[in-house]
Tab-separated table of C-alpha atoms in Angstrom:
chain	number	residue	atom	x	y	z
A	102	MET	CA	3.559	-24.179	-18.101
A	103	SER	CA	1.431	-23.170	-21.269
A	104	ILE	CA	1.503	-19.340	-23.557
A	105	ARG	CA	-1.404	-18.636	-21.375
A	106	TRP	CA	0.255	-18.851	-18.393
A	107	TRP	CA	3.091	-16.397	-18.674
A	108	LEU	CA	1.289	-14.160	-20.596
A	109	SER	CA	-1.371	-13.311	-17.470
A	110	LEU	CA	1.963	-13.382	-15.310
A	111	LEU	CA	3.460	-10.652	-17.881
A	112	GLY	CA	0.160	-9.393	-17.713
A	113	SER	CA	-0.429	-9.288	-13.934
A	114	THR	CA	3.010	-7.525	-13.446
A	115	ALA	CA	3.224	-5.182	-16.388
A	116	ALA	CA	-0.635	-3.694	-14.823
A	117	LEU	CA	1.375	-2.447	-12.009
A	118	LEU	CA	4.578	-1.603	-13.636
A	119	PHE	CA	3.511	-0.242	-17.381
A	120	ALA	CA	-0.066	-0.537	-17.279
A	121	PRO	CA	-0.701	-0.485	-21.117
A	122	ALA	CA	1.435	-3.849	-21.708
A	123	ALA	CA	-1.204	-5.111	-19.645
A	124	VAL	CA	-3.605	-5.612	-22.702
A	125	VAL	CA	-1.138	-7.129	-24.995
A	126	ASN	CA	-0.691	-9.941	-22.557
A	127	PHE	CA	-4.300	-10.455	-21.815
A	128	SER	CA	-5.470	-9.695	-24.844
A	129	VAL	CA	-5.211	-13.259	-26.501
A	130	HIS	CA	-8.033	-14.718	-24.820
A	131	TRP	CA	-9.940	-12.366	-26.300
A	132	LEU	CA	-8.405	-13.081	-29.527
A	133	LEU	CA	-8.404	-16.708	-29.186
A	134	GLY	CA	-12.445	-16.881	-28.252
A	135	ASP	CA	-12.466	-17.033	-24.938
A	136	LYS	CA	-14.184	-13.680	-24.043
A	137	ARG	CA	-17.985	-13.807	-24.892
A	138	TRP	CA	-19.168	-9.956	-24.997
A	139	ARG	CA	-22.625	-10.720	-23.559
A	140	GLU	CA	-19.415	-10.851	-19.924
A	141	SER	CA	-19.104	-6.882	-21.059
A	142	THR	CA	-22.678	-5.612	-20.487
A	143	PRO	CA	-22.014	-5.082	-16.587
A	144	TRP	CA	-18.935	-2.800	-17.623
A	145	LEU	CA	-22.021	-0.555	-19.368
A	146	LEU	CA	-22.890	0.571	-16.065
A	147	VAL	CA	-19.354	2.236	-15.640
A	148	TRP	CA	-18.255	3.729	-19.073
A	149	VAL	CA	-21.415	4.989	-21.022
A	150	PRO	CA	-21.883	8.118	-17.758
A	151	ILE	CA	-17.952	8.720	-18.882
A	152	LEU	CA	-18.641	8.503	-22.998
A	153	LEU	CA	-21.650	10.611	-22.474
A	154	LEU	CA	-20.871	13.254	-20.469
A	155	GLY	CA	-17.316	13.684	-23.053
A	156	LEU	CA	-19.490	13.427	-26.120
A	157	TRP	CA	-21.285	16.513	-24.289
A	158	ARG	CA	-18.021	18.356	-23.232
A	159	ILE	CA	-17.021	18.530	-26.982
A	160	THR	CA	-19.002	21.272	-27.622
A	161	PHE	CA	-16.649	23.142	-25.496
A	162	GLY	CA	-13.789	21.792	-26.513
A	163	ASP	CA	-12.859	19.677	-23.556
A	164	GLY	CA	-14.289	16.425	-23.803
A	165	TRP	CA	-11.784	14.604	-25.865
A	166	TRP	CA	-10.426	13.549	-22.717
A	167	LEU	CA	-13.202	11.985	-21.337
A	168	ILE	CA	-13.976	10.260	-24.354
A	169	ALA	CA	-10.295	8.289	-23.977
A	170	VAL	CA	-11.289	8.154	-20.366
A	171	SER	CA	-13.980	5.721	-21.623
A	172	VAL	CA	-12.649	3.894	-24.394
A	173	THR	CA	-9.486	3.389	-22.046
A	174	GLY	CA	-11.765	1.162	-19.551
A	175	ALA	CA	-13.743	-0.023	-21.885
A	176	SER	CA	-11.181	-1.669	-23.979
A	177	TYR	CA	-9.541	-2.553	-19.998
A	178	SER	CA	-12.891	-3.945	-19.216
A	179	LEU	CA	-13.397	-6.693	-22.128
A	180	VAL	CA	-9.627	-7.428	-22.593
A	181	ILE	CA	-7.713	-8.030	-19.020
A	182	LYS	CA	-9.294	-11.366	-17.963
A	183	PRO	CA	-6.513	-13.802	-16.965
A	184	ARG	CA	-7.421	-17.972	-16.991
A	185	ARG	CA	-5.436	-19.068	-13.663
A	186	VAL	CA	-4.970	-16.576	-9.949
A	187	THR	CA	-1.237	-18.612	-9.661
A	188	PRO	CA	0.588	-16.442	-12.692
A	189	VAL	CA	-1.639	-13.637	-11.397
A	190	ILE	CA	-0.834	-13.362	-8.144
A	191	ILE	CA	3.004	-14.457	-9.018
A	192	GLY	CA	3.166	-11.331	-11.561
A	193	LEU	CA	1.535	-8.760	-9.342
A	194	GLY	CA	4.210	-10.401	-7.002
A	195	VAL	CA	7.049	-9.749	-8.670
A	196	ALA	CA	5.681	-5.905	-9.734
A	197	ILE	CA	5.613	-5.206	-6.017
A	198	LEU	CA	8.951	-6.935	-5.321
A	199	ILE	CA	10.806	-4.853	-8.326
A	200	PHE	CA	8.833	-1.875	-6.727
A	201	VAL	CA	10.103	-1.957	-3.521
A	202	ALA	CA	13.627	-2.293	-4.693
A	203	THR	CA	13.676	0.111	-7.152
A	204	ALA	CA	11.752	2.414	-4.834
A	205	PHE	CA	14.462	1.877	-2.101
A	206	ALA	CA	17.548	2.193	-3.845
A	207	SER	CA	16.337	5.284	-5.528
A	208	THR	CA	15.302	6.877	-1.956
A	209	MET	CA	18.864	5.901	-0.606
A	210	MET	CA	20.887	7.720	-3.566
A	211	GLN	CA	18.430	10.673	-2.788
A	212	ARG	CA	19.382	11.119	1.074
A	213	LYS	CA	22.974	11.409	0.619
A	214	SER	CA	22.929	13.438	-2.871
A	215	TRP	CA	23.500	17.040	-3.209
A	216	HIS	CA	20.435	18.960	-4.927
A	217	THR	CA	20.935	20.413	-7.486
A	218	TYR	CA	19.372	24.046	-8.226
A	219	SER	CA	21.205	24.453	-12.053
A	220	TYR	CA	20.514	22.144	-14.233
A	221	SER	CA	18.342	18.730	-14.031
A	222	ALA	CA	21.221	15.963	-12.792
A	223	ASN	CA	21.645	13.095	-14.477
A	224	GLN	CA	20.231	10.300	-12.539
A	225	LEU	CA	22.708	7.626	-14.161
A	226	ARG	CA	25.475	9.412	-12.744
A	227	VAL	CA	24.357	10.246	-9.991
A	228	ALA	CA	23.986	6.798	-8.730
A	229	PHE	CA	27.399	5.911	-10.009
A	230	ASP	CA	28.554	8.816	-7.245
A	231	TRP	CA	26.762	7.259	-4.786
A	232	LEU	CA	27.904	4.150	-4.479
A	233	ARG	CA	31.287	5.705	-4.214
A	234	GLY	CA	30.093	7.733	-2.007
A	235	THR	CA	30.853	10.584	-3.582
A	236	SER	CA	28.965	14.082	-5.409
A	237	LEU	CA	30.122	15.245	-8.899
A	238	LEU	CA	28.759	19.252	-8.626
A	239	VAL	CA	29.516	21.009	-12.353
A	240	ALA	CA	28.628	24.212	-12.869
A	241	LYS	CA	27.950	25.114	-16.209
A	242	GLY	CA	28.015	28.159	-18.329
A	243	GLY	CA	27.240	30.410	-15.136
A	244	ASP	CA	27.779	29.709	-10.785
A	245	ALA	CA	25.465	26.406	-9.566
A	246	ALA	CA	24.739	25.862	-6.263
A	247	PHE	CA	24.120	22.120	-4.941
A	248	GLY	CA	22.400	22.520	-1.708
A	249	GLN	CA	21.470	19.248	1.284
A	250	LEU	CA	19.261	19.685	3.782
A	251	TRP	CA	20.104	19.074	7.536
A	252	GLU	CA	17.856	18.827	10.307
A	253	VAL	CA	19.285	21.125	13.333
A	254	PRO	CA	18.517	20.153	17.255
A	255	ALA	CA	17.169	22.569	19.297
A	256	GLY	CA	19.359	25.524	20.685
A	257	THR	CA	22.040	24.883	18.630
A	258	SER	CA	23.660	28.706	17.714
A	259	LYS	CA	26.653	27.352	15.813
A	260	LEU	CA	26.843	25.287	13.128
A	261	SER	CA	29.944	23.226	11.299
A	262	VAL	CA	30.075	21.859	8.053
A	263	SER	CA	33.266	20.123	6.711
A	264	LEU	CA	34.182	18.199	3.616
A	265	ASP	CA	36.264	16.509	1.261
A	266	LEU	CA	36.653	18.693	-1.405
A	267	ARG	CA	38.649	18.287	-4.987
A	268	THR	CA	38.542	18.585	-8.435
A	269	PRO	CA	37.454	15.537	-10.754
A	270	VAL	CA	40.204	16.342	-13.678
A	271	ALA	CA	43.505	15.400	-13.724
A	272	GLY	CA	45.768	18.513	-14.127
A	273	ALA	CA	42.934	21.474	-13.897
A	274	ASP	CA	43.142	24.435	-12.604
A	275	PRO	CA	42.168	24.916	-8.943
A	276	ALA	CA	38.311	25.367	-8.220
A	277	THR	CA	37.033	27.982	-6.192
A	278	VAL	CA	34.069	26.694	-3.770
A	279	ARG	CA	31.763	28.786	-1.419
A	280	ALA	CA	29.277	27.576	0.956
A	281	PHE	CA	26.602	30.090	2.689
A	282	LEU	CA	23.616	28.575	5.395
A	283	THR	CA	19.546	29.111	3.774
A	284	ARG	CA	16.717	28.792	6.589
A	285	ALA	CA	14.729	26.322	4.922
A	286	GLY	CA	11.685	27.939	2.651
A	287	GLY	CA	13.718	30.691	3.182
A	288	GLN	CA	16.205	33.118	2.112
A	289	VAL	CA	20.169	33.250	2.439
A	290	SER	CA	20.249	34.080	6.259
A	291	GLN	CA	24.435	33.782	6.063
A	292	PRO	CA	27.035	35.293	4.132
A	293	LEU	CA	28.947	33.619	1.527
A	294	SER	CA	32.106	31.950	3.142
A	295	PRO	CA	35.593	32.404	2.281
A	296	ALA	CA	36.591	30.968	-0.971
A	297	ALA	CA	37.745	27.573	-1.178
A	298	ASP	CA	40.331	26.531	-3.687
A	299	ALA	CA	39.918	22.296	-4.441
A	300	THR	CA	43.058	20.616	-6.113
A	301	THR	CA	42.816	17.493	-8.224
A	302	GLU	CA	43.867	15.832	-4.662
A	303	TRP	CA	41.431	15.556	-1.591
A	304	ALA	CA	41.355	18.022	0.903
A	305	ARG	CA	39.633	18.859	3.985
A	306	THR	CA	37.243	22.139	4.193
A	307	THR	CA	35.318	23.254	7.274
A	308	TRP	CA	33.258	25.601	7.976
A	309	THR	CA	31.701	27.486	10.959
A	310	PHE	CA	28.093	29.470	10.746
A	311	PRO	CA	26.749	31.103	13.356
A	312	VAL	CA	22.411	30.146	13.276
A	313	GLU	CA	19.817	32.182	15.447
A	314	ARG	CA	19.631	30.200	18.115
A	315	SER	CA	15.625	28.633	18.879
A	316	GLU	CA	13.969	26.426	21.081
A	317	ARG	CA	12.073	24.273	18.080
A	318	VAL	CA	13.810	21.482	15.502
A	319	THR	CA	14.646	23.862	12.423
A	320	ARG	CA	16.214	22.962	8.736
A	321	HIS	CA	18.598	24.728	7.495
A	322	THR	CA	20.204	23.963	3.721
A	323	VAL	CA	23.688	23.391	3.461
A	324	VAL	CA	24.966	24.664	0.436
A	325	LEU	CA	27.827	24.650	-2.080
A	326	ARG	CA	28.158	27.090	-4.468
A	327	VAL	CA	30.612	26.326	-7.635
A	328	ALA	CA	32.401	28.928	-10.366
A	329	ALA	CA	31.381	29.079	-13.630
A	330	GLY	CA	33.013	25.961	-15.403
A	331	GLN	CA	34.609	24.505	-12.585
A	332	ALA	CA	33.699	21.375	-11.498
A	333	VAL	CA	34.506	19.677	-8.258
A	334	GLU	CA	33.631	16.461	-6.105
A	335	ALA	CA	32.565	16.438	-3.009
A	336	ARG	CA	32.034	13.620	-0.299
A	337	ALA	CA	32.224	12.653	3.566
A	338	ILE	CA	30.226	15.530	4.241
A	339	HIS	CA	29.388	16.176	8.502
A	340	VAL	CA	27.416	18.937	9.857
A	341	SER	CA	27.626	19.221	13.933
A	342	SER	CA	26.450	21.596	16.267
A	343	ASN	CA	26.505	22.910	19.584
A	344	GLY	CA	23.119	22.642	20.966
A	345	GLY	CA	23.606	19.999	22.103
A	346	GLY	CA	21.762	17.171	19.722
A	347	VAL	CA	22.851	15.880	16.671
A	348	PRO	CA	22.738	16.868	12.924
A	349	ARG	CA	20.393	14.960	10.418
A	350	GLN	CA	20.457	15.086	6.895
A	351	ILE	CA	17.110	15.105	5.186
A	352	ALA	CA	16.152	14.194	1.544
A	353	PHE	CA	15.099	16.814	-0.595
A	354	SER	CA	12.651	13.954	-2.570
A	355	PRO	CA	12.645	11.190	0.543
A	356	ARG	CA	9.266	9.905	-1.614
A	357	ALA	CA	9.656	7.301	-4.089
A	358	GLN	CA	7.679	7.774	-7.352
A	359	LEU	CA	9.649	5.904	-9.844
A	360	TRP	CA	8.142	6.119	-13.443
A	361	TYR	CA	4.761	7.711	-12.135
A	362	GLY	CA	6.592	11.242	-12.290
A	363	ASP	CA	3.983	11.511	-8.558
A	364	PRO	CA	4.535	10.001	-5.560
A	365	ASN	CA	0.678	9.551	-4.591
A	366	ILE	CA	0.005	7.694	-7.515
A	367	ALA	CA	2.757	5.470	-6.741
A	368	GLY	CA	1.710	4.938	-3.639
A	369	HIS	CA	-1.795	4.173	-4.510
A	370	SER	CA	-0.805	2.108	-7.341
A	371	VAL	CA	1.027	-0.316	-5.446
A	372	ALA	CA	-1.953	-0.022	-2.512
A	373	MET	CA	-4.503	-1.851	-5.580
A	374	ALA	CA	-1.306	-3.870	-6.560
A	375	GLY	CA	-0.952	-5.529	-3.380
A	376	LEU	CA	-4.966	-5.583	-2.169
A	377	VAL	CA	-5.758	-6.939	-5.355
A	378	ALA	CA	-3.377	-9.811	-5.389
A	379	LEU	CA	-4.295	-10.463	-1.281
A	380	SER	CA	-8.055	-10.734	-2.908
A	381	LEU	CA	-6.884	-14.106	-4.533
A	382	THR	CA	-4.725	-16.078	-1.939
A	383	SER	CA	-5.782	-19.015	-0.326
A	384	SER	CA	-1.818	-19.061	0.974
A	385	PRO	CA	-1.793	-16.740	4.670
A	386	GLY	CA	1.549	-17.032	4.455
A	387	LEU	CA	2.046	-15.464	1.325
A	388	ALA	CA	-1.023	-12.770	1.849
A	389	ALA	CA	1.152	-11.964	4.532
A	390	ILE	CA	4.379	-12.049	2.616
A	391	LEU	CA	2.480	-9.958	0.026
A	392	LEU	CA	0.868	-7.372	2.103
A	393	ALA	CA	4.474	-6.719	3.905
A	394	ALA	CA	5.355	-5.756	0.369
A	395	SER	CA	3.386	-3.618	-0.766
A	396	GLY	CA	2.852	-1.691	2.865
A	397	GLY	CA	6.828	-1.298	2.573
A	398	ALA	CA	6.349	0.189	-0.981
A	399	VAL	CA	3.407	2.463	-0.057
A	400	ALA	CA	5.428	3.655	2.864
A	401	LEU	CA	8.592	4.625	0.842
A	402	THR	CA	5.833	6.988	-1.334
A	403	GLY	CA	4.978	8.677	1.356
A	404	SER	CA	1.111	8.354	0.294
A	405	ARG	CA	-0.853	8.870	3.603
A	406	THR	CA	-4.144	7.675	1.899
A	407	ALA	CA	-2.758	4.997	-0.010
A	408	LEU	CA	-1.239	3.012	3.529
A	409	ILE	CA	-4.749	4.084	5.180
A	410	ALA	CA	-6.836	2.505	2.437
A	411	LEU	CA	-4.551	-0.291	1.958
A	412	ALA	CA	-4.861	-0.836	5.379
A	413	LEU	CA	-8.518	-0.684	5.702
A	414	GLY	CA	-8.848	-2.994	2.834
A	415	ALA	CA	-6.744	-5.763	3.892
A	416	ILE	CA	-8.828	-5.794	7.095
A	417	ALA	CA	-11.858	-6.061	4.918
A	418	LEU	CA	-10.544	-9.107	3.194
A	419	VAL	CA	-8.773	-11.115	5.725
A	420	ALA	CA	-11.789	-10.740	8.001
A	421	ALA	CA	-14.014	-12.670	4.420
A	422	HIS	CA	-10.859	-15.043	3.947
A	423	ARG	CA	-11.715	-18.902	4.961
A	424	ARG	CA	-8.865	-18.988	6.811
A	425	ALA	CA	-8.747	-15.965	8.884
A	426	ARG	CA	-7.915	-16.564	12.236
A	427	ARG	CA	-4.070	-18.015	10.870
A	428	LEU	CA	-4.280	-15.038	8.470
A	429	ARG	CA	-4.304	-12.232	10.897
A	430	LEU	CA	-1.995	-13.394	13.166
A	431	LEU	CA	0.231	-13.837	9.991
A	432	THR	CA	-0.744	-9.763	8.723
A	433	LEU	CA	0.142	-8.774	12.788
A	434	LEU	CA	3.384	-9.819	11.915
A	435	ALA	CA	3.957	-8.992	8.829
A	436	GLY	CA	3.064	-5.272	9.649
A	437	ALA	CA	5.038	-5.610	12.618
A	438	LEU	CA	8.437	-6.413	10.416
A	439	ALA	CA	7.838	-3.923	7.882
A	440	VAL	CA	7.229	-1.040	10.197
A	441	ALA	CA	10.340	-2.038	12.633
A	442	ALA	CA	12.027	-2.522	9.125
A	443	LEU	CA	11.464	1.282	8.606
A	444	LEU	CA	12.162	2.478	11.687
A	445	LEU	CA	15.794	0.974	10.893
A	446	LEU	CA	16.607	2.002	7.704
A	447	ARG	CA	14.013	4.723	6.524
A	448	PRO	CA	12.655	7.050	9.857
A	449	GLU	CA	12.204	9.974	8.151
A	450	VAL	CA	9.196	7.785	5.904
A	451	LEU	CA	7.637	7.366	9.406
A	452	GLY	CA	7.875	10.680	10.011
A	453	SER	CA	6.131	11.956	6.867
A	454	LEU	CA	3.552	10.289	6.905
A	455	SER	CA	2.641	11.278	10.625
A	456	ARG	CA	1.723	14.238	9.625
A	457	PHE	CA	-1.131	15.520	7.978
A	458	VAL	CA	0.304	18.763	6.233
A	459	ILE	CA	2.037	18.941	3.030
A	460	ASP	CA	5.927	19.968	3.493
A	461	GLY	CA	7.356	21.896	1.059
A	462	ASN	CA	5.626	23.908	-1.527
A	463	SER	CA	2.315	22.305	-1.493
A	464	VAL	CA	-0.932	22.931	0.419
A	465	PRO	CA	-3.427	21.278	2.796
A	466	ARG	CA	-6.096	19.634	1.144
A	467	GLN	CA	-8.521	21.543	2.904
A	468	GLU	CA	-7.463	24.438	1.138
A	469	ILE	CA	-7.468	22.775	-2.242
A	470	TRP	CA	-11.002	21.684	-1.288
A	471	ARG	CA	-12.285	24.772	-0.345
A	472	PHE	CA	-10.924	26.717	-3.236
A	473	ALA	CA	-12.453	24.170	-5.367
A	474	MET	CA	-15.544	24.242	-3.887
A	475	GLY	CA	-15.847	27.663	-4.186
A	476	LEU	CA	-15.104	27.969	-8.170
A	477	SER	CA	-17.788	25.292	-8.617
A	478	ALA	CA	-20.075	27.566	-6.805
A	479	GLU	CA	-18.857	30.376	-9.378
A	480	ARG	CA	-20.123	28.305	-12.135
A	481	PRO	CA	-22.195	25.528	-11.125
A	482	TRP	CA	-23.570	24.597	-14.229
A	483	SER	CA	-21.039	24.514	-17.172
A	484	GLY	CA	-17.851	24.467	-15.243
A	485	TRP	CA	-14.556	25.792	-16.131
A	486	GLY	CA	-13.214	22.631	-18.180
A	487	ALA	CA	-10.509	20.584	-18.647
A	488	GLY	CA	-7.313	22.473	-16.505
A	489	GLY	CA	-9.789	25.542	-15.192
A	490	PHE	CA	-8.731	24.832	-11.817
A	491	ALA	CA	-5.399	24.972	-11.944
A	492	ASP	CA	-5.480	27.983	-14.777
A	493	ALA	CA	-8.067	29.486	-11.610
A	494	TRP	CA	-5.605	28.135	-8.792
A	495	GLN	CA	-2.529	30.150	-10.738
A	496	LEU	CA	-4.525	33.603	-11.059
A	497	ALA	CA	-5.208	33.497	-7.496
A	498	HIS	CA	-2.148	32.463	-6.006
A	499	ALA	CA	0.189	34.225	-8.274
A	500	GLY	CA	3.583	34.897	-6.738
A	501	ALA	CA	3.139	32.280	-4.377
A	502	SER	CA	5.564	29.562	-4.033
A	503	ASN	CA	2.085	26.605	-4.150
A	504	LEU	CA	1.651	27.718	-7.904
A	505	GLN	CA	2.649	23.785	-9.100
A	506	VAL	CA	-0.968	23.018	-7.794
A	507	THR	CA	-2.565	21.548	-10.948
A	508	HIS	CA	-6.059	19.824	-9.621
A	509	ALA	CA	-8.857	19.576	-6.857
A	510	HIS	CA	-7.403	16.598	-5.393
A	511	ASN	CA	-10.831	15.152	-5.367
A	512	LEU	CA	-12.236	13.191	-8.430
A	513	LEU	CA	-16.239	14.021	-7.384
A	514	LEU	CA	-14.765	17.992	-7.293
A	515	GLU	CA	-11.951	18.144	-9.141
A	516	PHE	CA	-15.685	17.266	-11.793
A	517	LEU	CA	-17.776	19.368	-10.354
A	518	VAL	CA	-15.124	21.994	-11.212
A	519	ALA	CA	-14.469	21.263	-14.710
A	520	TYR	CA	-17.772	19.819	-16.129
A	521	GLY	CA	-20.240	20.936	-13.673
A	522	ILE	CA	-23.674	18.956	-11.761
A	523	PRO	CA	-23.791	16.998	-14.867
A	524	GLY	CA	-19.651	16.220	-13.924
A	525	GLY	CA	-20.197	15.770	-10.182
A	526	LEU	CA	-23.967	13.395	-11.655
A	527	THR	CA	-21.631	11.828	-13.958
A	528	VAL	CA	-19.501	11.022	-10.931
A	529	ALA	CA	-21.762	9.675	-9.051
A	530	VAL	CA	-23.639	7.324	-11.275
A	531	PHE	CA	-20.244	6.183	-12.583
A	532	SER	CA	-19.050	5.515	-8.757
A	533	TRP	CA	-22.284	3.419	-8.226
A	534	GLY	CA	-21.856	0.923	-11.432
A	535	LEU	CA	-18.029	1.040	-10.708
A	536	LEU	CA	-19.701	-0.651	-7.406
A	537	ARG	CA	-22.564	-2.359	-8.742
A	538	VAL	CA	-21.136	-4.609	-11.542
A	539	ALA	CA	-17.659	-5.385	-8.907
A	540	TRP	CA	-20.639	-6.965	-6.107
A	541	LEU	CA	-22.084	-8.734	-9.121
A	542	ARG	CA	-18.410	-10.214	-10.202
A	543	ARG	CA	-16.738	-11.006	-7.203
A	544	ARG	CA	-18.698	-10.024	-4.024
A	545	SER	CA	-17.566	-8.896	-0.871
A	546	ALA	CA	-13.741	-8.816	-2.318
A	547	GLY	CA	-14.789	-7.474	-5.307
A	548	ALA	CA	-16.371	-4.168	-3.227
A	549	THR	CA	-13.523	-4.085	-0.936
A	550	ILE	CA	-11.834	-3.524	-4.419
A	551	ALA	CA	-13.787	-0.723	-5.542
A	552	LEU	CA	-14.707	0.546	-2.592
A	553	VAL	CA	-10.560	1.349	-2.192
A	554	ALA	CA	-10.020	2.612	-5.820
A	555	LEU	CA	-12.875	5.876	-4.663
A	556	LEU	CA	-11.270	6.195	-1.638
A	557	LEU	CA	-7.977	6.633	-2.815
A	558	SER	CA	-9.723	9.346	-5.275
A	559	THR	CA	-10.565	11.648	-2.025
A	560	THR	CA	-7.768	13.140	-2.082
A	561	ASP	CA	-6.450	12.660	-5.564
A	562	TYR	CA	-7.607	12.794	-8.991
A	563	THR	CA	-6.291	8.643	-8.782
A	564	LEU	CA	-8.959	6.672	-10.170
A	565	PHE	CA	-8.072	7.544	-14.232
A	566	SER	CA	-4.793	6.600	-13.588
A	567	SER	CA	-3.492	4.014	-16.488
A	568	ALA	CA	-2.052	1.478	-13.791
A	569	VAL	CA	-4.943	2.246	-11.214
A	570	LEU	CA	-7.724	1.444	-13.490
A	571	ALA	CA	-5.620	-1.418	-15.012
A	572	LEU	CA	-5.400	-3.216	-11.258
A	573	LEU	CA	-8.871	-2.454	-10.621
A	574	ILE	CA	-10.232	-4.206	-13.267
A	575	LEU	CA	-8.043	-6.954	-13.174
A	576	GLY	CA	-8.730	-7.496	-9.146
A	577	VAL	CA	-12.529	-6.914	-10.348
A	578	ASN	CA	-12.650	-9.395	-13.732
A	579	THR	CA	-11.941	-12.517	-12.098
A	580	ASP	CA	-15.005	-13.774	-10.937
A	581	GLU	CA	-15.643	-17.076	-13.519
A	582	LEU	CA	-11.727	-17.448	-13.027
A	583	LEU	CA	-11.705	-18.240	-9.468
A	584	VAL	CA	-15.332	-20.450	-10.059
A	585	ALA	CA	-13.370	-22.240	-13.097
A	586	ASN	CA	-9.784	-23.677	-10.884
A	587	GLY	CA	-12.496	-24.696	-7.791
A	588	ALA	CA	-11.235	-21.678	-5.458
A	589	SER	CA	-14.466	-20.279	-2.579
A	590	ARG	CA	-15.995	-17.154	-3.975
A	591	PRO	CA	-14.173	-14.681	-1.782
A	592	GLY	CA	-16.616	-13.704	1.471
A	593	ALA	CA	-18.082	-16.781	1.204
A	594	LYS	CA	-18.865	-19.060	3.935
């Protein structure tokens, strides 16, 4: 295997795990003269509109981000061009498996760990504690509160909480611990419990709280308060109710986001990786494995749009596959196995995917879009500038719990709000150019990948995420690669 083979493998792996590194690994082919400049001409249809909008917006002081996006996209378009299919498929497959393993481990830890209200938890320590089956609760400076969210069965009027407590330092004075309940999203619903003194030996402590009876399933947070300057370890928490059902612990952050910082972007990126790999492979068995792995990874992120886009994109690619019948059977089997595994291991993931209104402090997409359209109507030509949506949202929702909404969750609306009608026209031209280039490069397979990227951008600010951008260009920019290796053009009969 040549150095180029390994560079292509590393480049495609990096496209998902760390997108800028993909440029370094693939650029050797351009630097060695394998890239002809005239091949980049069609990409001008895509990046020039963004560049022109950025140059115009410099006069408003917010055009530099657009220029950076156009330069990054143009660089990816010129450089990311592997020589062989096999290392690209292997690299993407390795990246997806790393994603699945890491996401599963991180979310499993979140299911069992205590949510820390008072300071940022050390994730390495959380992982270590999870392996030991314990949680370290430390109050630095002042009293600290730690919580776990539980789903309480209907008809419950009394909730009992028991767990083992001890101080982690031998010879330390007994630590003072109190407990109370809160209704999820509300104020403290019960007074503090009597203090429990934790010593250096494990001791079982039990608290019982009255709960307002409800005919529906409710959520309550079990909170431990540790006195200032003290530390305790907790293990083996058990919550029971008199409502005839068994309470179920729910992770505060069950959606995997890993190094992306946002679970939706993580889901969109791994969906793109799965579809690009699926579009390149000619093996039905490998295609089914890749699809199952990417589907599981997307489900762990809880991104509904990514799961829908992955399913629709896979259907389109499978329908155009030259061995479609066998691939359909294997794909159905892979999907069934993935769903069965999720039902057994992570039932709350499928539950979150089935809800179309976001839980927690977020808000429905429809409310965000209505607000964005109202802002666009107020300044139809000049727009509010980059970041204008976030500023306007915070002013309109001062004191609310959903201040973290920072963008319009739709590429077209975001550009209309930020840059007015010229911004909306730029998105339209950009989208047309992207679809045109994708069709010229890879016909139906390229158009499918481009359409999926645009679909993902209808519910989030996705397309200019570095990983999504690198994977998009990797998937579209491989037409000559397939022809050179004697592979039939995807979609050809």
